[in-house]
């Protein structure tokens, strides 16, 4: 006698991944009365980088009903970005910007932040299943289906009316549906850890992320993200070859580079690590399409650029809050043009961030940011993009990013930027 086929479970919306994009979409859709089931490969809470948010995130958190849950975390307030290069320091204040909207946000330990968001989505009516991976996918415009493997190795089928992939670096559907394509950005590597920072410098501003550039090596940069509990996230980004040549292991490589940046070396002279050094490499990714029959890709599951301007969570939340209303409309029988209503507008903002990332690595943006006597209006336009308002077409640096950045960089004289130091001998 043939073995009976396994019963197929059903839901309205299946969401792969319980990070910020998945939680935001789940909360929004559940509040509309839809059955939402979130599948998460890991157990929460879990460590993640991407700890410095942008003010645009606050709008999205409020719109999906998760702002109150996040606020309860008591996270470190962030009001801008500080930069250090060759002994010179400057800062951009997000409260002084061109675009309307919040000018402050948070710097968060993601284990706590993400847990609060997914708990908020569950409180809104979504269900979540941890320690379960997606092993197969069948695309269909009305009944897409996932194959799930639980912690005990048991396999089952989950059929939905729509699937959202918020799996982040796992990029589940881009892999299973054959959508991956190479990023246009150069492959780089990040080394990072958490520290008890013990910073006692009176002019250190904990309400800003500190971004440092290596004094001699173009393309090598650092982040220092302070948290509200006296700890901080610190990391360095460089080519894999540069990192490999800097020490015998990742911990020594990270601290070798930190020792070469004067401001960071001074601030972190008494710091002690509280976790092992982590490594993330080959993180830039893209896909041929952000949607298909019965599915769409959110945040890093589609395209990820680079960590330099902390755009990851902003793009994740933006994609979730663009997709969720379209899913609701489609499930209520409306015709949705996913290319025109989701992919094209989402990619416009991502393209703005990409232009800023490319200008950062080719040196145009550091020249602009560190130039002396910069007109306040230019500072406000830059502040808006770095605060996450990369979809505000009223901003000339959004509407024509490359042309405007080219012109600004060309207008900077050599005497108005930090002079190169002599390399260490």
PDB file of N, CA and C in Angstrom, residues 148-245:
ATOM      1  N   UNK A 148       9.712  22.830   3.943  1.00  0.00           N
ATOM      2  CA  UNK A 148      10.352  23.218   5.193  1.00  0.00           C
ATOM      3  C   UNK A 148      10.987  22.010   5.867  1.00  0.00           C
ATOM      4  N   UNK A 149      12.143  22.241   6.500  1.00  0.00           N
ATOM      5  CA  UNK A 149      12.816  21.216   7.298  1.00  0.00           C
ATOM      6  C   UNK A 149      12.948  21.761   8.712  1.00  0.00           C
ATOM      7  N   UNK A 150      12.345  21.074   9.691  1.00  0.00           N
ATOM      8  CA  UNK A 150      12.374  21.581  11.060  1.00  0.00           C
ATOM      9  C   UNK A 150      13.617  21.097  11.802  1.00  0.00           C
ATOM     10  N   UNK A 151      13.717  21.450  13.089  1.00  0.00           N
ATOM     11  CA  UNK A 151      14.911  21.144  13.880  1.00  0.00           C
ATOM     12  C   UNK A 151      15.150  19.651  14.016  1.00  0.00           C
ATOM     13  N   UNK A 152      14.091  18.849  13.909  1.00  0.00           N
ATOM     14  CA  UNK A 152      14.216  17.396  14.013  1.00  0.00           C
ATOM     15  C   UNK A 152      14.486  16.742  12.662  1.00  0.00           C
ATOM     16  N   UNK A 153      14.623  17.555  11.620  1.00  0.00           N
ATOM     17  CA  UNK A 153      14.887  17.018  10.288  1.00  0.00           C
ATOM     18  C   UNK A 153      13.648  16.572   9.546  1.00  0.00           C
ATOM     19  N   UNK A 154      12.470  16.875  10.096  1.00  0.00           N
ATOM     20  CA  UNK A 154      11.221  16.495   9.441  1.00  0.00           C
ATOM     21  C   UNK A 154      10.869  17.492   8.338  1.00  0.00           C
ATOM     22  N   UNK A 155      10.407  16.960   7.222  1.00  0.00           N
ATOM     23  CA  UNK A 155      10.054  17.783   6.068  1.00  0.00           C
ATOM     24  C   UNK A 155       8.537  17.901   5.942  1.00  0.00           C
ATOM     25  N   UNK A 156       8.091  19.089   5.543  1.00  0.00           N
ATOM     26  CA  UNK A 156       6.668  19.280   5.281  1.00  0.00           C
ATOM     27  C   UNK A 156       6.500  20.403   4.269  1.00  0.00           C
ATOM     28  N   UNK A 157       5.295  20.534   3.762  1.00  0.00           N
ATOM     29  CA  UNK A 157       4.987  21.531   2.748  1.00  0.00           C
ATOM     30  C   UNK A 157       4.136  22.651   3.356  1.00  0.00           C
ATOM     31  N   UNK A 158       4.446  23.878   2.982  1.00  0.00           N
ATOM     32  CA  UNK A 158       3.633  25.025   3.385  1.00  0.00           C
ATOM     33  C   UNK A 158       3.217  25.764   2.120  1.00  0.00           C
ATOM     34  N   UNK A 159       1.932  25.785   1.879  1.00  0.00           N
ATOM     35  CA  UNK A 159       1.401  26.481   0.711  1.00  0.00           C
ATOM     36  C   UNK A 159       0.826  27.826   1.151  1.00  0.00           C
ATOM     37  N   UNK A 160       1.178  28.862   0.429  1.00  0.00           N
ATOM     38  CA  UNK A 160       0.719  30.206   0.743  1.00  0.00           C
ATOM     39  C   UNK A 160       0.016  30.799  -0.468  1.00  0.00           C
ATOM     40  N   UNK A 161      -0.574  31.952  -0.255  1.00  0.00           N
ATOM     41  CA  UNK A 161      -1.117  32.708  -1.383  1.00  0.00           C
ATOM     42  C   UNK A 161      -0.092  33.704  -1.898  1.00  0.00           C
ATOM     43  N   UNK A 162       0.928  33.964  -1.073  1.00  0.00           N
ATOM     44  CA  UNK A 162       2.060  34.807  -1.484  1.00  0.00           C
ATOM     45  C   UNK A 162       3.224  34.527  -0.539  1.00  0.00           C
ATOM     46  N   UNK A 163       4.450  34.641  -1.080  1.00  0.00           N
ATOM     47  CA  UNK A 163       5.667  34.416  -0.295  1.00  0.00           C
ATOM     48  C   UNK A 163       6.537  35.663  -0.375  1.00  0.00           C
ATOM     49  N   UNK A 164       7.006  36.121   0.789  1.00  0.00           N
ATOM     50  CA  UNK A 164       7.982  37.202   0.865  1.00  0.00           C
ATOM     51  C   UNK A 164       9.286  36.627   1.406  1.00  0.00           C
ATOM     52  N   UNK A 165      10.380  36.897   0.698  1.00  0.00           N
ATOM     53  CA  UNK A 165      11.689  36.421   1.147  1.00  0.00           C
ATOM     54  C   UNK A 165      12.413  37.558   1.853  1.00  0.00           C
ATOM     55  N   UNK A 166      12.548  37.436   3.179  1.00  0.00           N
ATOM     56  CA  UNK A 166      13.286  38.403   3.987  1.00  0.00           C
ATOM     57  C   UNK A 166      14.452  37.690   4.669  1.00  0.00           C
ATOM     58  N   UNK A 167      15.084  36.771   3.952  1.00  0.00           N
ATOM     59  CA  UNK A 167      16.104  35.895   4.544  1.00  0.00           C
ATOM     60  C   UNK A 167      17.480  36.545   4.633  1.00  0.00           C
ATOM     61  N   UNK A 168      17.607  37.813   4.258  1.00  0.00           N
ATOM     62  CA  UNK A 168      18.877  38.502   4.402  1.00  0.00           C
ATOM     63  C   UNK A 168      19.988  37.856   3.610  1.00  0.00           C
ATOM     64  N   UNK A 169      21.162  37.702   4.265  1.00  0.00           N
ATOM     65  CA  UNK A 169      22.318  37.137   3.561  1.00  0.00           C
ATOM     66  C   UNK A 169      22.083  35.694   3.125  1.00  0.00           C
ATOM     67  N   UNK A 170      21.063  35.024   3.683  1.00  0.00           N
ATOM     68  CA  UNK A 170      20.733  33.671   3.237  1.00  0.00           C
ATOM     69  C   UNK A 170      20.225  33.626   1.819  1.00  0.00           C
ATOM     70  N   UNK A 171      19.542  34.706   1.378  1.00  0.00           N
ATOM     71  CA  UNK A 171      19.073  34.887  -0.001  1.00  0.00           C
ATOM     72  C   UNK A 171      18.438  33.601  -0.541  1.00  0.00           C
ATOM     73  N   UNK A 172      17.433  33.134   0.197  1.00  0.00           N
ATOM     74  CA  UNK A 172      16.868  31.814  -0.062  1.00  0.00           C
ATOM     75  C   UNK A 172      16.245  31.714  -1.450  1.00  0.00           C
ATOM     76  N   UNK A 173      15.315  32.603  -1.770  1.00  0.00           N
ATOM     77  CA  UNK A 173      14.613  32.454  -3.048  1.00  0.00           C
ATOM     78  C   UNK A 173      15.473  32.828  -4.240  1.00  0.00           C
ATOM     79  N   UNK A 174      16.397  33.771  -4.079  1.00  0.00           N
ATOM     80  CA  UNK A 174      17.270  34.081  -5.211  1.00  0.00           C
ATOM     81  C   UNK A 174      18.093  32.855  -5.589  1.00  0.00           C
ATOM     82  N   UNK A 175      18.428  32.043  -4.578  1.00  0.00           N
ATOM     83  CA  UNK A 175      19.176  30.808  -4.830  1.00  0.00           C
ATOM     84  C   UNK A 175      18.275  29.725  -5.409  1.00  0.00           C
ATOM     85  N   UNK A 176      17.117  29.498  -4.782  1.00  0.00           N
ATOM     86  CA  UNK A 176      16.235  28.420  -5.221  1.00  0.00           C
ATOM     87  C   UNK A 176      15.553  28.717  -6.553  1.00  0.00           C
ATOM     88  N   UNK A 177      15.326  30.011  -6.835  1.00  0.00           N
ATOM     89  CA  UNK A 177      14.656  30.377  -8.077  1.00  0.00           C
ATOM     90  C   UNK A 177      15.630  30.813  -9.170  1.00  0.00           C
ATOM     91  N   UNK A 178      16.931  30.719  -8.883  1.00  0.00           N
ATOM     92  CA  UNK A 178      17.934  31.034  -9.896  1.00  0.00           C
ATOM     93  C   UNK A 178      17.952  32.492 -10.310  1.00  0.00           C
ATOM     94  N   UNK A 179      17.809  33.420  -9.341  1.00  0.00           N
ATOM     95  CA  UNK A 179      17.723  34.837  -9.657  1.00  0.00           C
ATOM     96  C   UNK A 179      19.014  35.599  -9.400  1.00  0.00           C
ATOM     97  N   UNK A 180      20.013  34.964  -8.821  1.00  0.00           N
ATOM     98  CA  UNK A 180      21.233  35.674  -8.417  1.00  0.00           C
ATOM     99  C   UNK A 180      22.016  36.174  -9.626  1.00  0.00           C
ATOM    100  N   UNK A 181      22.610  37.351  -9.435  1.00  0.00           N
ATOM    101  CA  UNK A 181      23.564  37.860 -10.419  1.00  0.00           C
ATOM    102  C   UNK A 181      24.641  38.633  -9.677  1.00  0.00           C
ATOM    103  N   UNK A 182      25.779  38.820 -10.308  1.00  0.00           N
ATOM    104  CA  UNK A 182      26.899  39.472  -9.656  1.00  0.00           C
ATOM    105  C   UNK A 182      26.601  40.937  -9.387  1.00  0.00           C
ATOM    106  N   UNK A 183      27.082  41.428  -8.239  1.00  0.00           N
ATOM    107  CA  UNK A 183      26.962  42.838  -7.922  1.00  0.00           C
ATOM    108  C   UNK A 183      27.961  43.632  -8.746  1.00  0.00           C
ATOM    109  N   UNK A 184      27.637  44.891  -9.009  1.00  0.00           N
ATOM    110  CA  UNK A 184      28.570  45.768  -9.713  1.00  0.00           C
ATOM    111  C   UNK A 184      29.645  46.306  -8.777  1.00  0.00           C
ATOM    112  N   UNK A 185      29.470  46.089  -7.467  1.00  0.00           N
ATOM    113  CA  UNK A 185      30.429  46.601  -6.495  1.00  0.00           C
ATOM    114  C   UNK A 185      31.567  45.604  -6.283  1.00  0.00           C
ATOM    115  N   UNK A 186      32.736  46.139  -5.990  1.00  0.00           N
ATOM    116  CA  UNK A 186      33.911  45.302  -5.736  1.00  0.00           C
ATOM    117  C   UNK A 186      33.691  44.454  -4.485  1.00  0.00           C
ATOM    118  N   UNK A 187      34.177  43.215  -4.516  1.00  0.00           N
ATOM    119  CA  UNK A 187      34.053  42.336  -3.359  1.00  0.00           C
ATOM    120  C   UNK A 187      34.995  42.779  -2.249  1.00  0.00           C
ATOM    121  N   UNK A 188      34.445  42.952  -1.038  1.00  0.00           N
ATOM    122  CA  UNK A 188      35.241  43.371   0.110  1.00  0.00           C
ATOM    123  C   UNK A 188      34.938  42.470   1.297  1.00  0.00           C
ATOM    124  N   UNK A 189      35.685  42.667   2.380  1.00  0.00           N
ATOM    125  CA  UNK A 189      35.552  41.847   3.570  1.00  0.00           C
ATOM    126  C   UNK A 189      35.492  42.749   4.795  1.00  0.00           C
ATOM    127  N   UNK A 190      34.648  42.395   5.753  1.00  0.00           N
ATOM    128  CA  UNK A 190      34.537  43.129   7.013  1.00  0.00           C
ATOM    129  C   UNK A 190      34.950  42.229   8.165  1.00  0.00           C
ATOM    130  N   UNK A 191      35.780  42.749   9.070  1.00  0.00           N
ATOM    131  CA  UNK A 191      36.109  42.108  10.332  1.00  0.00           C
ATOM    132  C   UNK A 191      35.535  42.979  11.448  1.00  0.00           C
ATOM    133  N   UNK A 192      34.957  42.367  12.489  1.00  0.00           N
ATOM    134  CA  UNK A 192      34.246  43.158  13.484  1.00  0.00           C
ATOM    135  C   UNK A 192      34.160  42.409  14.806  1.00  0.00           C
ATOM    136  N   UNK A 193      33.896  43.151  15.861  1.00  0.00           N
ATOM    137  CA  UNK A 193      33.659  42.560  17.169  1.00  0.00           C
ATOM    138  C   UNK A 193      32.861  43.538  18.012  1.00  0.00           C
ATOM    139  N   UNK A 194      32.427  43.103  19.184  1.00  0.00           N
ATOM    140  CA  UNK A 194      31.837  43.975  20.198  1.00  0.00           C
ATOM    141  C   UNK A 194      32.852  44.145  21.319  1.00  0.00           C
ATOM    142  N   UNK A 195      32.857  45.335  21.901  1.00  0.00           N
ATOM    143  CA  UNK A 195      33.841  45.651  22.931  1.00  0.00           C
ATOM    144  C   UNK A 195      33.179  46.362  24.112  1.00  0.00           C
ATOM    145  N   UNK A 196      33.817  46.233  25.278  1.00  0.00           N
ATOM    146  CA  UNK A 196      33.610  47.204  26.351  1.00  0.00           C
ATOM    147  C   UNK A 196      34.522  48.363  25.974  1.00  0.00           C
ATOM    148  N   UNK A 197      33.932  49.492  25.548  1.00  0.00           N
ATOM    149  CA  UNK A 197      34.787  50.488  24.894  1.00  0.00           C
ATOM    150  C   UNK A 197      35.606  51.334  25.879  1.00  0.00           C
ATOM    151  N   UNK A 198      35.090  51.564  27.089  1.00  0.00           N
ATOM    152  CA  UNK A 198      35.808  52.330  28.123  1.00  0.00           C
ATOM    153  C   UNK A 198      36.333  53.668  27.590  1.00  0.00           C
ATOM    154  N   UNK A 199      35.553  54.300  26.747  1.00  0.00           N
ATOM    155  CA  UNK A 199      35.953  55.586  26.180  1.00  0.00           C
ATOM    156  C   UNK A 199      35.650  56.693  27.184  1.00  0.00           C
ATOM    157  N   UNK A 200      36.679  57.469  27.530  1.00  0.00           N
ATOM    158  CA  UNK A 200      36.485  58.575  28.463  1.00  0.00           C
ATOM    159  C   UNK A 200      36.882  59.920  27.850  1.00  0.00           C
ATOM    160  N   UNK A 201      37.024  59.976  26.547  1.00  0.00           N
ATOM    161  CA  UNK A 201      37.393  61.212  25.854  1.00  0.00           C
ATOM    162  C   UNK A 201      36.233  62.204  25.934  1.00  0.00           C
ATOM    163  N   UNK A 202      36.445  63.418  26.424  1.00  0.00           N
ATOM    164  CA  UNK A 202      35.333  64.358  26.621  1.00  0.00           C
ATOM    165  C   UNK A 202      34.681  64.834  25.328  1.00  0.00           C
ATOM    166  N   UNK A 203      35.388  64.793  24.205  1.00  0.00           N
ATOM    167  CA  UNK A 203      34.781  65.281  22.963  1.00  0.00           C
ATOM    168  C   UNK A 203      34.280  64.140  22.066  1.00  0.00           C
ATOM    169  N   UNK A 204      34.172  62.930  22.636  1.00  0.00           N
ATOM    170  CA  UNK A 204      33.602  61.814  21.875  1.00  0.00           C
ATOM    171  C   UNK A 204      32.078  61.852  21.985  1.00  0.00           C
ATOM    172  N   UNK A 205      31.402  61.810  20.850  1.00  0.00           N
ATOM    173  CA  UNK A 205      29.950  61.934  20.785  1.00  0.00           C
ATOM    174  C   UNK A 205      29.329  60.555  20.584  1.00  0.00           C
ATOM    175  N   UNK A 206      28.715  60.013  21.623  1.00  0.00           N
ATOM    176  CA  UNK A 206      28.103  58.688  21.536  1.00  0.00           C
ATOM    177  C   UNK A 206      26.815  58.708  20.713  1.00  0.00           C
ATOM    178  N   UNK A 207      26.316  59.860  20.358  1.00  0.00           N
ATOM    179  CA  UNK A 207      25.082  59.942  19.579  1.00  0.00           C
ATOM    180  C   UNK A 207      25.354  59.943  18.076  1.00  0.00           C
ATOM    181  N   UNK A 208      26.587  59.626  17.696  1.00  0.00           N
ATOM    182  CA  UNK A 208      26.918  59.525  16.273  1.00  0.00           C
ATOM    183  C   UNK A 208      27.756  58.272  16.034  1.00  0.00           C
ATOM    184  N   UNK A 209      27.516  57.624  14.908  1.00  0.00           N
ATOM    185  CA  UNK A 209      28.444  56.605  14.453  1.00  0.00           C
ATOM    186  C   UNK A 209      29.732  57.305  14.054  1.00  0.00           C
ATOM    187  N   UNK A 210      30.867  56.703  14.350  1.00  0.00           N
ATOM    188  CA  UNK A 210      32.155  57.247  13.924  1.00  0.00           C
ATOM    189  C   UNK A 210      32.674  56.392  12.774  1.00  0.00           C
ATOM    190  N   UNK A 211      32.931  57.043  11.656  1.00  0.00           N
ATOM    191  CA  UNK A 211      33.457  56.376  10.465  1.00  0.00           C
ATOM    192  C   UNK A 211      34.848  56.933  10.197  1.00  0.00           C
ATOM    193  N   UNK A 212      35.824  56.056  10.176  1.00  0.00           N
ATOM    194  CA  UNK A 212      37.199  56.467   9.938  1.00  0.00           C
ATOM    195  C   UNK A 212      37.721  55.951   8.614  1.00  0.00           C
ATOM    196  N   UNK A 213      38.614  56.716   8.011  1.00  0.00           N
ATOM    197  CA  UNK A 213      39.303  56.280   6.799  1.00  0.00           C
ATOM    198  C   UNK A 213      40.769  56.047   7.132  1.00  0.00           C
ATOM    199  N   UNK A 214      41.328  54.999   6.568  1.00  0.00           N
ATOM    200  CA  UNK A 214      42.743  54.716   6.797  1.00  0.00           C
ATOM    201  C   UNK A 214      43.589  55.872   6.262  1.00  0.00           C
ATOM    202  N   UNK A 215      44.605  56.293   7.009  1.00  0.00           N
ATOM    203  CA  UNK A 215      45.389  57.452   6.582  1.00  0.00           C
ATOM    204  C   UNK A 215      46.098  57.282   5.245  1.00  0.00           C
ATOM    205  N   UNK A 216      46.510  56.061   4.925  1.00  0.00           N
ATOM    206  CA  UNK A 216      47.267  55.850   3.689  1.00  0.00           C
ATOM    207  C   UNK A 216      46.558  54.974   2.664  1.00  0.00           C
ATOM    208  N   UNK A 217      45.795  53.998   3.106  1.00  0.00           N
ATOM    209  CA  UNK A 217      45.269  53.000   2.185  1.00  0.00           C
ATOM    210  C   UNK A 217      43.844  53.342   1.746  1.00  0.00           C
ATOM    211  N   UNK A 218      43.692  53.745   0.503  1.00  0.00           N
ATOM    212  CA  UNK A 218      42.369  54.068  -0.024  1.00  0.00           C
ATOM    213  C   UNK A 218      41.493  52.817   0.003  1.00  0.00           C
ATOM    214  N   UNK A 219      40.219  53.000   0.346  1.00  0.00           N
ATOM    215  CA  UNK A 219      39.278  51.884   0.344  1.00  0.00           C
ATOM    216  C   UNK A 219      39.208  51.131   1.651  1.00  0.00           C
ATOM    217  N   UNK A 220      40.078  51.449   2.612  1.00  0.00           N
ATOM    218  CA  UNK A 220      40.026  50.828   3.938  1.00  0.00           C
ATOM    219  C   UNK A 220      39.346  51.812   4.887  1.00  0.00           C
ATOM    220  N   UNK A 221      38.297  51.366   5.534  1.00  0.00           N
ATOM    221  CA  UNK A 221      37.584  52.264   6.452  1.00  0.00           C
ATOM    222  C   UNK A 221      37.111  51.490   7.682  1.00  0.00           C
ATOM    223  N   UNK A 222      36.664  52.235   8.698  1.00  0.00           N
ATOM    224  CA  UNK A 222      36.316  51.667   9.996  1.00  0.00           C
ATOM    225  C   UNK A 222      34.943  52.173  10.442  1.00  0.00           C
ATOM    226  N   UNK A 223      34.294  51.382  11.303  1.00  0.00           N
ATOM    227  CA  UNK A 223      33.131  51.908  12.012  1.00  0.00           C
ATOM    228  C   UNK A 223      33.318  51.719  13.514  1.00  0.00           C
ATOM    229  N   UNK A 224      32.757  52.651  14.258  1.00  0.00           N
ATOM    230  CA  UNK A 224      32.654  52.535  15.710  1.00  0.00           C
ATOM    231  C   UNK A 224      31.236  52.963  16.076  1.00  0.00           C
ATOM    232  N   UNK A 225      30.437  52.004  16.563  1.00  0.00           N
ATOM    233  CA  UNK A 225      29.022  52.223  16.857  1.00  0.00           C
ATOM    234  C   UNK A 225      28.808  52.028  18.354  1.00  0.00           C
ATOM    235  N   UNK A 226      28.651  53.106  19.108  1.00  0.00           N
ATOM    236  CA  UNK A 226      28.452  52.958  20.554  1.00  0.00           C
ATOM    237  C   UNK A 226      27.021  52.553  20.898  1.00  0.00           C
ATOM    238  N   UNK A 227      26.879  51.710  21.902  1.00  0.00           N
ATOM    239  CA  UNK A 227      25.565  51.308  22.410  1.00  0.00           C
ATOM    240  C   UNK A 227      25.291  52.016  23.740  1.00  0.00           C
ATOM    241  N   UNK A 228      24.095  51.854  24.235  1.00  0.00           N
ATOM    242  CA  UNK A 228      23.686  52.563  25.446  1.00  0.00           C
ATOM    243  C   UNK A 228      24.241  51.936  26.725  1.00  0.00           C
ATOM    244  N   UNK A 229      24.849  50.757  26.626  1.00  0.00           N
ATOM    245  CA  UNK A 229      25.312  50.042  27.829  1.00  0.00           C
ATOM    246  C   UNK A 229      26.823  50.093  28.032  1.00  0.00           C
ATOM    247  N   UNK A 230      27.501  51.020  27.348  1.00  0.00           N
ATOM    248  CA  UNK A 230      28.947  51.124  27.494  1.00  0.00           C
ATOM    249  C   UNK A 230      29.725  50.226  26.560  1.00  0.00           C
ATOM    250  N   UNK A 231      29.012  49.466  25.771  1.00  0.00           N
ATOM    251  CA  UNK A 231      29.656  48.629  24.768  1.00  0.00           C
ATOM    252  C   UNK A 231      29.580  49.307  23.398  1.00  0.00           C
ATOM    253  N   UNK A 232      30.282  48.736  22.443  1.00  0.00           N
ATOM    254  CA  UNK A 232      30.276  49.285  21.091  1.00  0.00           C
ATOM    255  C   UNK A 232      30.596  48.187  20.100  1.00  0.00           C
ATOM    256  N   UNK A 233      30.214  48.423  18.859  1.00  0.00           N
ATOM    257  CA  UNK A 233      30.597  47.578  17.733  1.00  0.00           C
ATOM    258  C   UNK A 233      31.713  48.287  16.991  1.00  0.00           C
ATOM    259  N   UNK A 234      32.776  47.561  16.673  1.00  0.00           N
ATOM    260  CA  UNK A 234      33.881  48.138  15.927  1.00  0.00           C
ATOM    261  C   UNK A 234      34.239  47.188  14.792  1.00  0.00           C
ATOM    262  N   UNK A 235      34.566  47.759  13.639  1.00  0.00           N
ATOM    263  CA  UNK A 235      34.901  46.916  12.497  1.00  0.00           C
ATOM    264  C   UNK A 235      35.781  47.638  11.500  1.00  0.00           C
ATOM    265  N   UNK A 236      36.398  46.872  10.635  1.00  0.00           N
ATOM    266  CA  UNK A 236      37.193  47.404   9.543  1.00  0.00           C
ATOM    267  C   UNK A 236      36.766  46.713   8.261  1.00  0.00           C
ATOM    268  N   UNK A 237      36.736  47.478   7.167  1.00  0.00           N
ATOM    269  CA  UNK A 237      36.386  46.949   5.850  1.00  0.00           C
ATOM    270  C   UNK A 237      37.563  47.190   4.910  1.00  0.00           C
ATOM    271  N   UNK A 238      37.966  46.140   4.210  1.00  0.00           N
ATOM    272  CA  UNK A 238      39.094  46.237   3.289  1.00  0.00           C
ATOM    273  C   UNK A 238      38.997  45.100   2.285  1.00  0.00           C
ATOM    274  N   UNK A 239      39.945  45.056   1.358  1.00  0.00           N
ATOM    275  CA  UNK A 239      40.013  43.903   0.470  1.00  0.00           C
ATOM    276  C   UNK A 239      40.483  42.695   1.268  1.00  0.00           C
ATOM    277  N   UNK A 240      40.138  41.514   0.809  1.00  0.00           N
ATOM    278  CA  UNK A 240      40.568  40.309   1.507  1.00  0.00           C
ATOM    279  C   UNK A 240      42.091  40.196   1.522  1.00  0.00           C
ATOM    280  N   UNK A 241      42.736  40.607   0.441  1.00  0.00           N
ATOM    281  CA  UNK A 241      44.199  40.526   0.390  1.00  0.00           C
ATOM    282  C   UNK A 241      44.834  41.430   1.444  1.00  0.00           C
ATOM    283  N   UNK A 242      44.300  42.649   1.597  1.00  0.00           N
ATOM    284  CA  UNK A 242      44.860  43.581   2.575  1.00  0.00           C
ATOM    285  C   UNK A 242      44.699  43.047   3.991  1.00  0.00           C
ATOM    286  N   UNK A 243      43.554  42.447   4.267  1.00  0.00           N
ATOM    287  CA  UNK A 243      43.319  41.900   5.600  1.00  0.00           C
ATOM    288  C   UNK A 243      44.213  40.693   5.866  1.00  0.00           C
ATOM    289  N   UNK A 244      44.334  39.808   4.895  1.00  0.00           N
ATOM    290  CA  UNK A 244      45.148  38.605   5.079  1.00  0.00           C
ATOM    291  C   UNK A 244      46.598  38.949   5.386  1.00  0.00           C
ATOM    292  N   UNK A 245      47.083  40.043   4.815  1.00  0.00           N
ATOM    293  CA  UNK A 245      48.490  40.418   4.998  1.00  0.00           C
ATOM    294  C   UNK A 245      48.748  41.106   6.330  1.00  0.00           C
TER     295      UNK A 245
END
